Amino acid sequence: MNLAYDLVRLGLKPPIKFVDASQEKYDVIITCTGYEMPDYSFIQGFDRTQLYEHFFWTEDPSLAVINPPVDTAGFGAAFPYFDIISQWVMNVFSGKTSLPEKEAMRKWCAEHMASLHVKRFYDSWLETIRIGLLSGLLPDPARDFSRYWNIISSMVKPAYLATPPAFPEHGMMDSLFDFRIARIRILSGLGNDALGYLLKKGDITDAEYRAALEIDPRQSISVHLPYSQTYL
C-alpha cells in the first residue's frame, strides 16, 4: 500500500498519474476526501449525476463513492450507514452481489439524481435499513421477521447489522411510540404468503397473523421504512 496526496489523472485504464509526474498501477484505490465537498475532476469522464443509489458509477461500477449524497441534509447514525454501504460495495466488487443492468441504473439516476441542487432530508439510520435490505445484507423480513424486527426496533448499534440482538434493546424514548401497532402494520405489507410462512415457522403469533390480515392496505408500512425527505 502506498500513500499519495494528489492525483492528476485517473482514467478508465491504468496507469494513474500523480502531481510529481510518477505513474503507478493499482488494483484498488481508496481516496479519503474528508468533510469538504469532494473534487472528482481527476476522474476522466466522471459525472456525479450518474451515481446509482448515490454510490456506484453507472458507466463503470468498479468505481464507488462512499459518501453522503451531495444534495441532502443528513441526520442520524453515520457509522452504521457507512458500514452498510462499505459492505455492499465490497460484495459488489467481490462478485457476491450483483447490481441492476446499466439501463436500469441510468433510469434510477434520471429520476433521483437530475436535480442535485434541491436539498433533501436524509435519515442515515433509515437509509441504513433500506440499503441493507436492498443489498441483501440484512435479514429478509419475509423469511426471518424476528431478526429484522430486532434490528429496527432496537437502539442504533453498528454491531447489530452483523448480529441482530436476541431481543430488541429499547431506547430512552421508546415509551413514546407504540411498537406493537408498528409491528402489525409492517407485517401487513408482507402479503398473505409471507405471513403464512412466518406463522408456520413460529416467527409471529396467530394473533399477529390475524391482525396483519385485517389492516387496511393503505395503513401498511413498507419494510424499507419510507419517510418524508422534504427539507424544511
JSON list of C-alpha atoms in Angstrom, two decimals:
[
{"chain": "A", "resi": 1, "resn": "MET", "atom": "CA", "xyz": [0.00, 0.00, 0.00]},
{"chain": "A", "resi": 2, "resn": "ASN", "atom": "CA", "xyz": [1.29, 3.45, -0.97]},
{"chain": "A", "resi": 3, "resn": "LEU", "atom": "CA", "xyz": [0.08, 6.77, 0.43]},
{"chain": "A", "resi": 4, "resn": "ALA", "atom": "CA", "xyz": [-0.31, 9.56, -2.14]},
{"chain": "A", "resi": 5, "resn": "TYR", "atom": "CA", "xyz": [-1.63, 13.09, -1.70]},
{"chain": "A", "resi": 6, "resn": "ASP", "atom": "CA", "xyz": [-2.66, 14.45, -5.10]},
{"chain": "A", "resi": 7, "resn": "LEU", "atom": "CA", "xyz": [-3.80, 12.84, -8.32]},
{"chain": "A", "resi": 8, "resn": "VAL", "atom": "CA", "xyz": [-3.59, 14.47, -11.71]},
{"chain": "A", "resi": 9, "resn": "ARG", "atom": "CA", "xyz": [-5.42, 11.87, -13.77]},
{"chain": "A", "resi": 10, "resn": "LEU", "atom": "CA", "xyz": [-7.43, 8.73, -13.13]},
{"chain": "A", "resi": 11, "resn": "GLY", "atom": "CA", "xyz": [-8.81, 7.29, -16.35]},
{"chain": "A", "resi": 12, "resn": "LEU", "atom": "CA", "xyz": [-10.69, 4.12, -17.17]},
{"chain": "A", "resi": 13, "resn": "LYS", "atom": "CA", "xyz": [-7.38, 2.37, -17.87]},
{"chain": "A", "resi": 14, "resn": "PRO", "atom": "CA", "xyz": [-4.15, 2.34, -15.83]},
{"chain": "A", "resi": 15, "resn": "PRO", "atom": "CA", "xyz": [-1.78, 3.83, -15.00]},
{"chain": "A", "resi": 16, "resn": "ILE", "atom": "CA", "xyz": [-2.78, 6.77, -12.81]},
{"chain": "A", "resi": 17, "resn": "LYS", "atom": "CA", "xyz": [-0.67, 9.91, -12.73]},
{"chain": "A", "resi": 18, "resn": "PHE", "atom": "CA", "xyz": [0.40, 11.89, -9.65]},
{"chain": "A", "resi": 19, "resn": "VAL", "atom": "CA", "xyz": [1.43, 15.53, -9.29]},
{"chain": "A", "resi": 20, "resn": "ASP", "atom": "CA", "xyz": [5.11, 14.55, -9.10]},
{"chain": "A", "resi": 21, "resn": "ALA", "atom": "CA", "xyz": [4.76, 13.05, -12.63]},
{"chain": "A", "resi": 22, "resn": "SER", "atom": "CA", "xyz": [5.07, 9.49, -11.33]},
{"chain": "A", "resi": 23, "resn": "GLN", "atom": "CA", "xyz": [2.72, 6.83, -12.68]},
{"chain": "A", "resi": 24, "resn": "GLU", "atom": "CA", "xyz": [1.50, 3.66, -10.99]},
{"chain": "A", "resi": 25, "resn": "LYS", "atom": "CA", "xyz": [-0.90, 0.78, -11.49]},
{"chain": "A", "resi": 26, "resn": "TYR", "atom": "CA", "xyz": [-3.18, -0.36, -8.66]},
{"chain": "A", "resi": 27, "resn": "ASP", "atom": "CA", "xyz": [-5.87, -2.98, -8.19]},
{"chain": "A", "resi": 28, "resn": "VAL", "atom": "CA", "xyz": [-7.78, -0.90, -5.63]},
{"chain": "A", "resi": 29, "resn": "ILE", "atom": "CA", "xyz": [-7.71, 2.84, -4.98]},
{"chain": "A", "resi": 30, "resn": "ILE", "atom": "CA", "xyz": [-9.21, 4.46, -1.88]},
{"chain": "A", "resi": 31, "resn": "THR", "atom": "CA", "xyz": [-9.39, 8.26, -1.73]},
{"chain": "A", "resi": 32, "resn": "CYS", "atom": "CA", "xyz": [-10.13, 9.99, 1.58]},
{"chain": "A", "resi": 33, "resn": "THR", "atom": "CA", "xyz": [-11.69, 13.38, 0.88]},
{"chain": "A", "resi": 34, "resn": "GLY", "atom": "CA", "xyz": [-12.58, 14.48, 4.41]},
{"chain": "A", "resi": 35, "resn": "TYR", "atom": "CA", "xyz": [-15.62, 16.62, 5.20]},
{"chain": "A", "resi": 36, "resn": "GLU", "atom": "CA", "xyz": [-15.36, 19.05, 2.31]},
{"chain": "A", "resi": 37, "resn": "MET", "atom": "CA", "xyz": [-17.27, 18.73, -0.96]},
{"chain": "A", "resi": 38, "resn": "PRO", "atom": "CA", "xyz": [-15.32, 16.12, -2.96]},
{"chain": "A", "resi": 39, "resn": "ASP", "atom": "CA", "xyz": [-13.48, 17.18, -6.08]},
{"chain": "A", "resi": 40, "resn": "TYR", "atom": "CA", "xyz": [-13.84, 14.47, -8.71]},
{"chain": "A", "resi": 41, "resn": "SER", "atom": "CA", "xyz": [-12.14, 16.40, -11.50]},
{"chain": "A", "resi": 42, "resn": "PHE", "atom": "CA", "xyz": [-9.24, 13.94, -11.61]},
{"chain": "A", "resi": 43, "resn": "ILE", "atom": "CA", "xyz": [-11.57, 11.14, -12.79]},
{"chain": "A", "resi": 44, "resn": "GLN", "atom": "CA", "xyz": [-11.87, 11.38, -16.55]},
{"chain": "A", "resi": 45, "resn": "GLY", "atom": "CA", "xyz": [-15.47, 11.45, -17.78]},
{"chain": "A", "resi": 46, "resn": "PHE", "atom": "CA", "xyz": [-16.98, 11.26, -14.30]},
{"chain": "A", "resi": 47, "resn": "ASP", "atom": "CA", "xyz": [-20.49, 12.68, -13.83]},
{"chain": "A", "resi": 48, "resn": "ARG", "atom": "CA", "xyz": [-21.82, 12.69, -10.29]},
{"chain": "A", "resi": 49, "resn": "THR", "atom": "CA", "xyz": [-25.41, 12.61, -11.58]},
{"chain": "A", "resi": 50, "resn": "GLN", "atom": "CA", "xyz": [-24.65, 9.07, -12.77]},
{"chain": "A", "resi": 51, "resn": "LEU", "atom": "CA", "xyz": [-24.12, 7.54, -9.33]},
{"chain": "A", "resi": 52, "resn": "TYR", "atom": "CA", "xyz": [-26.59, 4.70, -8.87]},
{"chain": "A", "resi": 53, "resn": "GLU", "atom": "CA", "xyz": [-28.10, 4.86, -5.38]},
{"chain": "A", "resi": 54, "resn": "HIS", "atom": "CA", "xyz": [-25.60, 7.73, -4.87]},
{"chain": "A", "resi": 55, "resn": "PHE", "atom": "CA", "xyz": [-22.69, 5.27, -4.70]},
{"chain": "A", "resi": 56, "resn": "PHE", "atom": "CA", "xyz": [-21.95, 3.28, -7.89]},
{"chain": "A", "resi": 57, "resn": "TRP", "atom": "CA", "xyz": [-20.89, 4.97, -11.13]},
{"chain": "A", "resi": 58, "resn": "THR", "atom": "CA", "xyz": [-23.25, 3.61, -13.77]},
{"chain": "A", "resi": 59, "resn": "GLU", "atom": "CA", "xyz": [-20.67, 3.75, -16.56]},
{"chain": "A", "resi": 60, "resn": "ASP", "atom": "CA", "xyz": [-18.15, 1.67, -14.61]},
{"chain": "A", "resi": 61, "resn": "PRO", "atom": "CA", "xyz": [-19.42, 0.27, -11.27]},
{"chain": "A", "resi": 62, "resn": "SER", "atom": "CA", "xyz": [-15.87, -0.63, -10.26]},
{"chain": "A", "resi": 63, "resn": "LEU", "atom": "CA", "xyz": [-15.85, 2.99, -9.06]},
{"chain": "A", "resi": 64, "resn": "ALA", "atom": "CA", "xyz": [-17.87, 3.57, -5.89]},
{"chain": "A", "resi": 65, "resn": "VAL", "atom": "CA", "xyz": [-18.26, 6.75, -3.85]},
{"chain": "A", "resi": 66, "resn": "ILE", "atom": "CA", "xyz": [-18.86, 6.10, -0.14]},
{"chain": "A", "resi": 67, "resn": "ASN", "atom": "CA", "xyz": [-20.19, 9.48, 0.86]},
{"chain": "A", "resi": 68, "resn": "PRO", "atom": "CA", "xyz": [-23.47, 11.07, 1.98]},
{"chain": "A", "resi": 69, "resn": "PRO", "atom": "CA", "xyz": [-25.49, 12.15, -1.06]},
{"chain": "A", "resi": 70, "resn": "VAL", "atom": "CA", "xyz": [-24.42, 15.64, -2.08]},
{"chain": "A", "resi": 71, "resn": "ASP", "atom": "CA", "xyz": [-27.96, 17.01, -2.26]},
{"chain": "A", "resi": 72, "resn": "THR", "atom": "CA", "xyz": [-29.02, 16.06, 1.26]},
{"chain": "A", "resi": 73, "resn": "ALA", "atom": "CA", "xyz": [-29.04, 17.33, 4.81]},
{"chain": "A", "resi": 74, "resn": "GLY", "atom": "CA", "xyz": [-28.09, 14.20, 6.71]},
{"chain": "A", "resi": 75, "resn": "PHE", "atom": "CA", "xyz": [-29.24, 13.31, 10.20]},
{"chain": "A", "resi": 76, "resn": "GLY", "atom": "CA", "xyz": [-28.71, 10.31, 12.43]},
{"chain": "A", "resi": 77, "resn": "ALA", "atom": "CA", "xyz": [-26.24, 7.49, 12.91]},
{"chain": "A", "resi": 78, "resn": "ALA", "atom": "CA", "xyz": [-23.41, 7.90, 10.39]},
{"chain": "A", "resi": 79, "resn": "PHE", "atom": "CA", "xyz": [-21.22, 4.93, 11.32]},
{"chain": "A", "resi": 80, "resn": "PRO", "atom": "CA", "xyz": [-23.78, 2.16, 10.65]},
{"chain": "A", "resi": 81, "resn": "TYR", "atom": "CA", "xyz": [-24.68, 3.97, 7.42]},
{"chain": "A", "resi": 82, "resn": "PHE", "atom": "CA", "xyz": [-21.12, 3.94, 6.13]},
{"chain": "A", "resi": 83, "resn": "ASP", "atom": "CA", "xyz": [-20.68, 0.40, 7.42]},
{"chain": "A", "resi": 84, "resn": "ILE", "atom": "CA", "xyz": [-23.59, -0.98, 5.39]},
{"chain": "A", "resi": 85, "resn": "ILE", "atom": "CA", "xyz": [-22.54, 0.91, 2.25]},
{"chain": "A", "resi": 86, "resn": "SER", "atom": "CA", "xyz": [-18.97, -0.38, 2.59]},
{"chain": "A", "resi": 87, "resn": "GLN", "atom": "CA", "xyz": [-20.24, -3.96, 2.90]},
{"chain": "A", "resi": 88, "resn": "TRP", "atom": "CA", "xyz": [-22.42, -3.51, -0.17]},
{"chain": "A", "resi": 89, "resn": "VAL", "atom": "CA", "xyz": [-19.51, -2.11, -2.19]},
{"chain": "A", "resi": 90, "resn": "MET", "atom": "CA", "xyz": [-17.20, -4.94, -1.12]},
{"chain": "A", "resi": 91, "resn": "ASN", "atom": "CA", "xyz": [-19.81, -7.55, -2.03]},
{"chain": "A", "resi": 92, "resn": "VAL", "atom": "CA", "xyz": [-20.31, -5.99, -5.47]},
{"chain": "A", "resi": 93, "resn": "PHE", "atom": "CA", "xyz": [-16.57, -5.77, -6.09]},
{"chain": "A", "resi": 94, "resn": "SER", "atom": "CA", "xyz": [-16.07, -9.39, -4.99]},
{"chain": "A", "resi": 95, "resn": "GLY", "atom": "CA", "xyz": [-18.95, -10.67, -7.11]},
{"chain": "A", "resi": 96, "resn": "LYS", "atom": "CA", "xyz": [-21.13, -11.77, -4.19]},
{"chain": "A", "resi": 97, "resn": "THR", "atom": "CA", "xyz": [-23.81, -9.22, -5.08]},
{"chain": "A", "resi": 98, "resn": "SER", "atom": "CA", "xyz": [-24.94, -8.01, -8.48]},
{"chain": "A", "resi": 99, "resn": "LEU", "atom": "CA", "xyz": [-26.14, -4.56, -9.48]},
{"chain": "A", "resi": 100, "resn": "PRO", "atom": "CA", "xyz": [-29.03, -3.97, -11.89]},
{"chain": "A", "resi": 101, "resn": "GLU", "atom": "CA", "xyz": [-28.36, -3.70, -15.62]},
{"chain": "A", "resi": 102, "resn": "LYS", "atom": "CA", "xyz": [-26.81, -0.42, -16.76]},
{"chain": "A", "resi": 103, "resn": "GLU", "atom": "CA", "xyz": [-30.05, 0.87, -18.30]},
{"chain": "A", "resi": 104, "resn": "ALA", "atom": "CA", "xyz": [-31.93, 0.26, -15.05]},
{"chain": "A", "resi": 105, "resn": "MET", "atom": "CA", "xyz": [-29.26, 2.16, -13.12]},
{"chain": "A", "resi": 106, "resn": "ARG", "atom": "CA", "xyz": [-29.39, 5.02, -15.62]},
{"chain": "A", "resi": 107, "resn": "LYS", "atom": "CA", "xyz": [-33.17, 5.18, -15.24]},
{"chain": "A", "resi": 108, "resn": "TRP", "atom": "CA", "xyz": [-32.78, 5.40, -11.46]},
{"chain": "A", "resi": 109, "resn": "CYS", "atom": "CA", "xyz": [-30.25, 8.22, -11.85]},
{"chain": "A", "resi": 110, "resn": "ALA", "atom": "CA", "xyz": [-32.52, 10.11, -14.25]},
{"chain": "A", "resi": 111, "resn": "GLU", "atom": "CA", "xyz": [-35.27, 10.00, -11.64]},
{"chain": "A", "resi": 112, "resn": "HIS", "atom": "CA", "xyz": [-33.26, 10.67, -8.49]},
{"chain": "A", "resi": 113, "resn": "MET", "atom": "CA", "xyz": [-30.06, 12.48, -9.48]},
{"chain": "A", "resi": 114, "resn": "ALA", "atom": "CA", "xyz": [-31.18, 15.06, -12.05]},
{"chain": "A", "resi": 115, "resn": "SER", "atom": "CA", "xyz": [-31.65, 17.95, -9.59]},
{"chain": "A", "resi": 116, "resn": "LEU", "atom": "CA", "xyz": [-28.76, 17.86, -7.14]},
{"chain": "A", "resi": 117, "resn": "HIS", "atom": "CA", "xyz": [-29.38, 21.47, -6.13]},
{"chain": "A", "resi": 118, "resn": "VAL", "atom": "CA", "xyz": [-32.66, 20.53, -4.41]},
{"chain": "A", "resi": 119, "resn": "LYS", "atom": "CA", "xyz": [-32.00, 19.83, -0.74]},
{"chain": "A", "resi": 120, "resn": "ARG", "atom": "CA", "xyz": [-33.49, 16.69, 0.77]},
{"chain": "A", "resi": 121, "resn": "PHE", "atom": "CA", "xyz": [-33.70, 15.44, 4.34]},
{"chain": "A", "resi": 122, "resn": "TYR", "atom": "CA", "xyz": [-31.76, 12.20, 4.72]},
{"chain": "A", "resi": 123, "resn": "ASP", "atom": "CA", "xyz": [-32.21, 9.94, 7.74]},
{"chain": "A", "resi": 124, "resn": "SER", "atom": "CA", "xyz": [-28.99, 7.95, 7.94]},
{"chain": "A", "resi": 125, "resn": "TRP", "atom": "CA", "xyz": [-30.39, 5.13, 10.08]},
{"chain": "A", "resi": 126, "resn": "LEU", "atom": "CA", "xyz": [-33.50, 4.59, 7.97]},
{"chain": "A", "resi": 127, "resn": "GLU", "atom": "CA", "xyz": [-31.30, 4.68, 4.87]},
{"chain": "A", "resi": 128, "resn": "THR", "atom": "CA", "xyz": [-29.07, 2.07, 6.53]},
{"chain": "A", "resi": 129, "resn": "ILE", "atom": "CA", "xyz": [-32.11, -0.21, 6.84]},
{"chain": "A", "resi": 130, "resn": "ARG", "atom": "CA", "xyz": [-33.24, 0.46, 3.26]},
{"chain": "A", "resi": 131, "resn": "ILE", "atom": "CA", "xyz": [-29.79, -0.10, 1.77]},
{"chain": "A", "resi": 132, "resn": "GLY", "atom": "CA", "xyz": [-29.23, -3.17, 3.93]},
{"chain": "A", "resi": 133, "resn": "LEU", "atom": "CA", "xyz": [-32.41, -4.75, 2.58]},
{"chain": "A", "resi": 134, "resn": "LEU", "atom": "CA", "xyz": [-31.75, -3.64, -1.00]},
{"chain": "A", "resi": 135, "resn": "SER", "atom": "CA", "xyz": [-28.27, -5.16, -0.95]},
{"chain": "A", "resi": 136, "resn": "GLY", "atom": "CA", "xyz": [-29.30, -8.35, 0.85]},
{"chain": "A", "resi": 137, "resn": "LEU", "atom": "CA", "xyz": [-27.10, -7.58, 3.86]},
{"chain": "A", "resi": 138, "resn": "LEU", "atom": "CA", "xyz": [-29.93, -7.54, 6.41]},
{"chain": "A", "resi": 139, "resn": "PRO", "atom": "CA", "xyz": [-32.35, -10.37, 7.23]},
{"chain": "A", "resi": 140, "resn": "ASP", "atom": "CA", "xyz": [-35.22, -10.73, 4.77]},
{"chain": "A", "resi": 141, "resn": "PRO", "atom": "CA", "xyz": [-38.32, -9.85, 6.82]},
{"chain": "A", "resi": 142, "resn": "ALA", "atom": "CA", "xyz": [-40.48, -12.14, 4.68]},
{"chain": "A", "resi": 143, "resn": "ARG", "atom": "CA", "xyz": [-38.34, -15.11, 5.76]},
{"chain": "A", "resi": 144, "resn": "ASP", "atom": "CA", "xyz": [-36.82, -14.04, 9.08]},
{"chain": "A", "resi": 145, "resn": "PHE", "atom": "CA", "xyz": [-39.00, -11.33, 10.55]},
{"chain": "A", "resi": 146, "resn": "SER", "atom": "CA", "xyz": [-37.78, -11.68, 14.14]},
{"chain": "A", "resi": 147, "resn": "ARG", "atom": "CA", "xyz": [-34.16, -10.85, 13.32]},
{"chain": "A", "resi": 148, "resn": "TYR", "atom": "CA", "xyz": [-35.25, -7.97, 11.07]},
{"chain": "A", "resi": 149, "resn": "TRP", "atom": "CA", "xyz": [-37.58, -6.63, 13.76]},
{"chain": "A", "resi": 150, "resn": "ASN", "atom": "CA", "xyz": [-34.96, -6.88, 16.50]},
{"chain": "A", "resi": 151, "resn": "ILE", "atom": "CA", "xyz": [-32.68, -4.63, 14.43]},
{"chain": "A", "resi": 152, "resn": "ILE", "atom": "CA", "xyz": [-35.17, -1.91, 13.50]},
{"chain": "A", "resi": 153, "resn": "SER", "atom": "CA", "xyz": [-36.79, -1.75, 16.95]},
{"chain": "A", "resi": 154, "resn": "SER", "atom": "CA", "xyz": [-33.53, -1.61, 18.91]},
{"chain": "A", "resi": 155, "resn": "MET", "atom": "CA", "xyz": [-31.14, 1.17, 19.75]},
{"chain": "A", "resi": 156, "resn": "VAL", "atom": "CA", "xyz": [-28.81, 2.05, 16.88]},
{"chain": "A", "resi": 157, "resn": "LYS", "atom": "CA", "xyz": [-25.66, -0.07, 17.15]},
{"chain": "A", "resi": 158, "resn": "PRO", "atom": "CA", "xyz": [-23.41, -0.97, 14.19]},
{"chain": "A", "resi": 159, "resn": "ALA", "atom": "CA", "xyz": [-22.78, -4.44, 15.64]},
{"chain": "A", "resi": 160, "resn": "TYR", "atom": "CA", "xyz": [-26.47, -5.31, 15.25]},
{"chain": "A", "resi": 161, "resn": "LEU", "atom": "CA", "xyz": [-26.15, -5.08, 11.47]},
{"chain": "A", "resi": 162, "resn": "ALA", "atom": "CA", "xyz": [-23.92, -8.16, 11.58]},
{"chain": "A", "resi": 163, "resn": "THR", "atom": "CA", "xyz": [-25.54, -9.95, 14.52]},
{"chain": "A", "resi": 164, "resn": "PRO", "atom": "CA", "xyz": [-29.08, -8.86, 15.43]},
{"chain": "A", "resi": 165, "resn": "PRO", "atom": "CA", "xyz": [-29.85, -8.92, 19.16]},
{"chain": "A", "resi": 166, "resn": "ALA", "atom": "CA", "xyz": [-31.85, -11.82, 20.54]},
{"chain": "A", "resi": 167, "resn": "PHE", "atom": "CA", "xyz": [-34.40, -9.31, 21.84]},
{"chain": "A", "resi": 168, "resn": "PRO", "atom": "CA", "xyz": [-34.98, -5.63, 20.99]},
{"chain": "A", "resi": 169, "resn": "GLU", "atom": "CA", "xyz": [-32.82, -3.26, 23.03]},
{"chain": "A", "resi": 170, "resn": "HIS", "atom": "CA", "xyz": [-35.10, -0.38, 23.87]},
{"chain": "A", "resi": 171, "resn": "GLY", "atom": "CA", "xyz": [-34.06, 3.26, 23.97]},
{"chain": "A", "resi": 172, "resn": "MET", "atom": "CA", "xyz": [-34.95, 6.10, 26.32]},
{"chain": "A", "resi": 173, "resn": "MET", "atom": "CA", "xyz": [-37.75, 7.48, 24.12]},
{"chain": "A", "resi": 174, "resn": "ASP", "atom": "CA", "xyz": [-39.37, 4.18, 23.17]},
{"chain": "A", "resi": 175, "resn": "SER", "atom": "CA", "xyz": [-42.25, 4.67, 25.60]},
{"chain": "A", "resi": 176, "resn": "LEU", "atom": "CA", "xyz": [-43.49, 7.50, 23.36]},
{"chain": "A", "resi": 177, "resn": "PHE", "atom": "CA", "xyz": [-44.04, 5.12, 20.45]},
{"chain": "A", "resi": 178, "resn": "ASP", "atom": "CA", "xyz": [-46.36, 2.12, 20.13]},
{"chain": "A", "resi": 179, "resn": "PHE", "atom": "CA", "xyz": [-44.15, -0.58, 18.64]},
{"chain": "A", "resi": 180, "resn": "ARG", "atom": "CA", "xyz": [-46.94, -3.15, 18.71]},
{"chain": "A", "resi": 181, "resn": "ILE", "atom": "CA", "xyz": [-49.00, -1.24, 16.16]},
{"chain": "A", "resi": 182, "resn": "ALA", "atom": "CA", "xyz": [-45.95, -0.53, 14.00]},
{"chain": "A", "resi": 183, "resn": "ARG", "atom": "CA", "xyz": [-45.06, -4.24, 14.01]},
{"chain": "A", "resi": 184, "resn": "ILE", "atom": "CA", "xyz": [-48.54, -5.22, 12.77]},
{"chain": "A", "resi": 185, "resn": "ARG", "atom": "CA", "xyz": [-48.55, -2.51, 10.09]},
{"chain": "A", "resi": 186, "resn": "ILE", "atom": "CA", "xyz": [-45.17, -3.69, 8.79]},
{"chain": "A", "resi": 187, "resn": "LEU", "atom": "CA", "xyz": [-46.28, -7.32, 8.83]},
{"chain": "A", "resi": 188, "resn": "SER", "atom": "CA", "xyz": [-49.41, -6.42, 6.87]},
{"chain": "A", "resi": 189, "resn": "GLY", "atom": "CA", "xyz": [-47.28, -5.17, 3.99]},
{"chain": "A", "resi": 190, "resn": "LEU", "atom": "CA", "xyz": [-45.55, -8.53, 3.53]},
{"chain": "A", "resi": 191, "resn": "GLY", "atom": "CA", "xyz": [-48.53, -10.24, 1.92]},
{"chain": "A", "resi": 192, "resn": "ASN", "atom": "CA", "xyz": [-50.50, -13.38, 2.73]},
{"chain": "A", "resi": 193, "resn": "ASP", "atom": "CA", "xyz": [-47.90, -15.89, 1.57]},
{"chain": "A", "resi": 194, "resn": "ALA", "atom": "CA", "xyz": [-45.14, -14.38, 3.70]},
{"chain": "A", "resi": 195, "resn": "LEU", "atom": "CA", "xyz": [-47.44, -14.11, 6.71]},
{"chain": "A", "resi": 196, "resn": "GLY", "atom": "CA", "xyz": [-48.42, -17.76, 6.35]},
{"chain": "A", "resi": 197, "resn": "TYR", "atom": "CA", "xyz": [-44.78, -18.79, 6.16]},
{"chain": "A", "resi": 198, "resn": "LEU", "atom": "CA", "xyz": [-43.83, -16.72, 9.23]},
{"chain": "A", "resi": 199, "resn": "LEU", "atom": "CA", "xyz": [-46.77, -18.14, 11.20]},
{"chain": "A", "resi": 200, "resn": "LYS", "atom": "CA", "xyz": [-45.86, -21.72, 10.31]},
{"chain": "A", "resi": 201, "resn": "LYS", "atom": "CA", "xyz": [-42.23, -21.02, 11.19]},
{"chain": "A", "resi": 202, "resn": "GLY", "atom": "CA", "xyz": [-43.27, -19.62, 14.58]},
{"chain": "A", "resi": 203, "resn": "ASP", "atom": "CA", "xyz": [-41.81, -16.21, 13.81]},
{"chain": "A", "resi": 204, "resn": "ILE", "atom": "CA", "xyz": [-45.13, -14.47, 14.52]},
{"chain": "A", "resi": 205, "resn": "THR", "atom": "CA", "xyz": [-48.12, -15.37, 16.66]},
{"chain": "A", "resi": 206, "resn": "ASP", "atom": "CA", "xyz": [-51.58, -16.33, 15.45]},
{"chain": "A", "resi": 207, "resn": "ALA", "atom": "CA", "xyz": [-52.90, -13.05, 16.87]},
{"chain": "A", "resi": 208, "resn": "GLU", "atom": "CA", "xyz": [-50.30, -11.08, 14.91]},
{"chain": "A", "resi": 209, "resn": "TYR", "atom": "CA", "xyz": [-51.11, -13.03, 11.76]},
{"chain": "A", "resi": 210, "resn": "ARG", "atom": "CA", "xyz": [-54.83, -12.27, 12.04]},
{"chain": "A", "resi": 211, "resn": "ALA", "atom": "CA", "xyz": [-54.26, -8.63, 12.99]},
{"chain": "A", "resi": 212, "resn": "ALA", "atom": "CA", "xyz": [-51.97, -8.10, 10.00]},
{"chain": "A", "resi": 213, "resn": "LEU", "atom": "CA", "xyz": [-54.59, -9.54, 7.62]},
{"chain": "A", "resi": 214, "resn": "GLU", "atom": "CA", "xyz": [-57.19, -7.11, 8.95]},
{"chain": "A", "resi": 215, "resn": "ILE", "atom": "CA", "xyz": [-55.09, -3.98, 8.38]},
{"chain": "A", "resi": 216, "resn": "ASP", "atom": "CA", "xyz": [-56.29, -1.62, 5.66]},
{"chain": "A", "resi": 217, "resn": "PRO", "atom": "CA", "xyz": [-53.62, -1.85, 2.91]},
{"chain": "A", "resi": 218, "resn": "ARG", "atom": "CA", "xyz": [-53.39, 1.94, 2.96]},
{"chain": "A", "resi": 219, "resn": "GLN", "atom": "CA", "xyz": [-52.14, 1.68, 6.55]},
{"chain": "A", "resi": 220, "resn": "SER", "atom": "CA", "xyz": [-49.40, -0.84, 5.78]},
{"chain": "A", "resi": 221, "resn": "ILE", "atom": "CA", "xyz": [-45.78, 0.21, 6.30]},
{"chain": "A", "resi": 222, "resn": "SER", "atom": "CA", "xyz": [-43.11, -0.95, 3.88]},
{"chain": "A", "resi": 223, "resn": "VAL", "atom": "CA", "xyz": [-40.25, -2.95, 5.40]},
{"chain": "A", "resi": 224, "resn": "HIS", "atom": "CA", "xyz": [-37.95, -0.28, 3.90]},
{"chain": "A", "resi": 225, "resn": "LEU", "atom": "CA", "xyz": [-39.45, 2.23, 6.38]},
{"chain": "A", "resi": 226, "resn": "PRO", "atom": "CA", "xyz": [-40.08, 5.15, 3.97]},
{"chain": "A", "resi": 227, "resn": "TYR", "atom": "CA", "xyz": [-40.04, 8.67, 5.37]},
{"chain": "A", "resi": 228, "resn": "SER", "atom": "CA", "xyz": [-40.55, 12.22, 4.15]},
{"chain": "A", "resi": 229, "resn": "GLN", "atom": "CA", "xyz": [-37.42, 13.72, 2.61]},
{"chain": "A", "resi": 230, "resn": "THR", "atom": "CA", "xyz": [-38.91, 17.22, 2.46]},
{"chain": "A", "resi": 231, "resn": "TYR", "atom": "CA", "xyz": [-36.26, 19.62, 3.71]},
{"chain": "A", "resi": 232, "resn": "LEU", "atom": "CA", "xyz": [-37.76, 22.47, 5.75]}
]
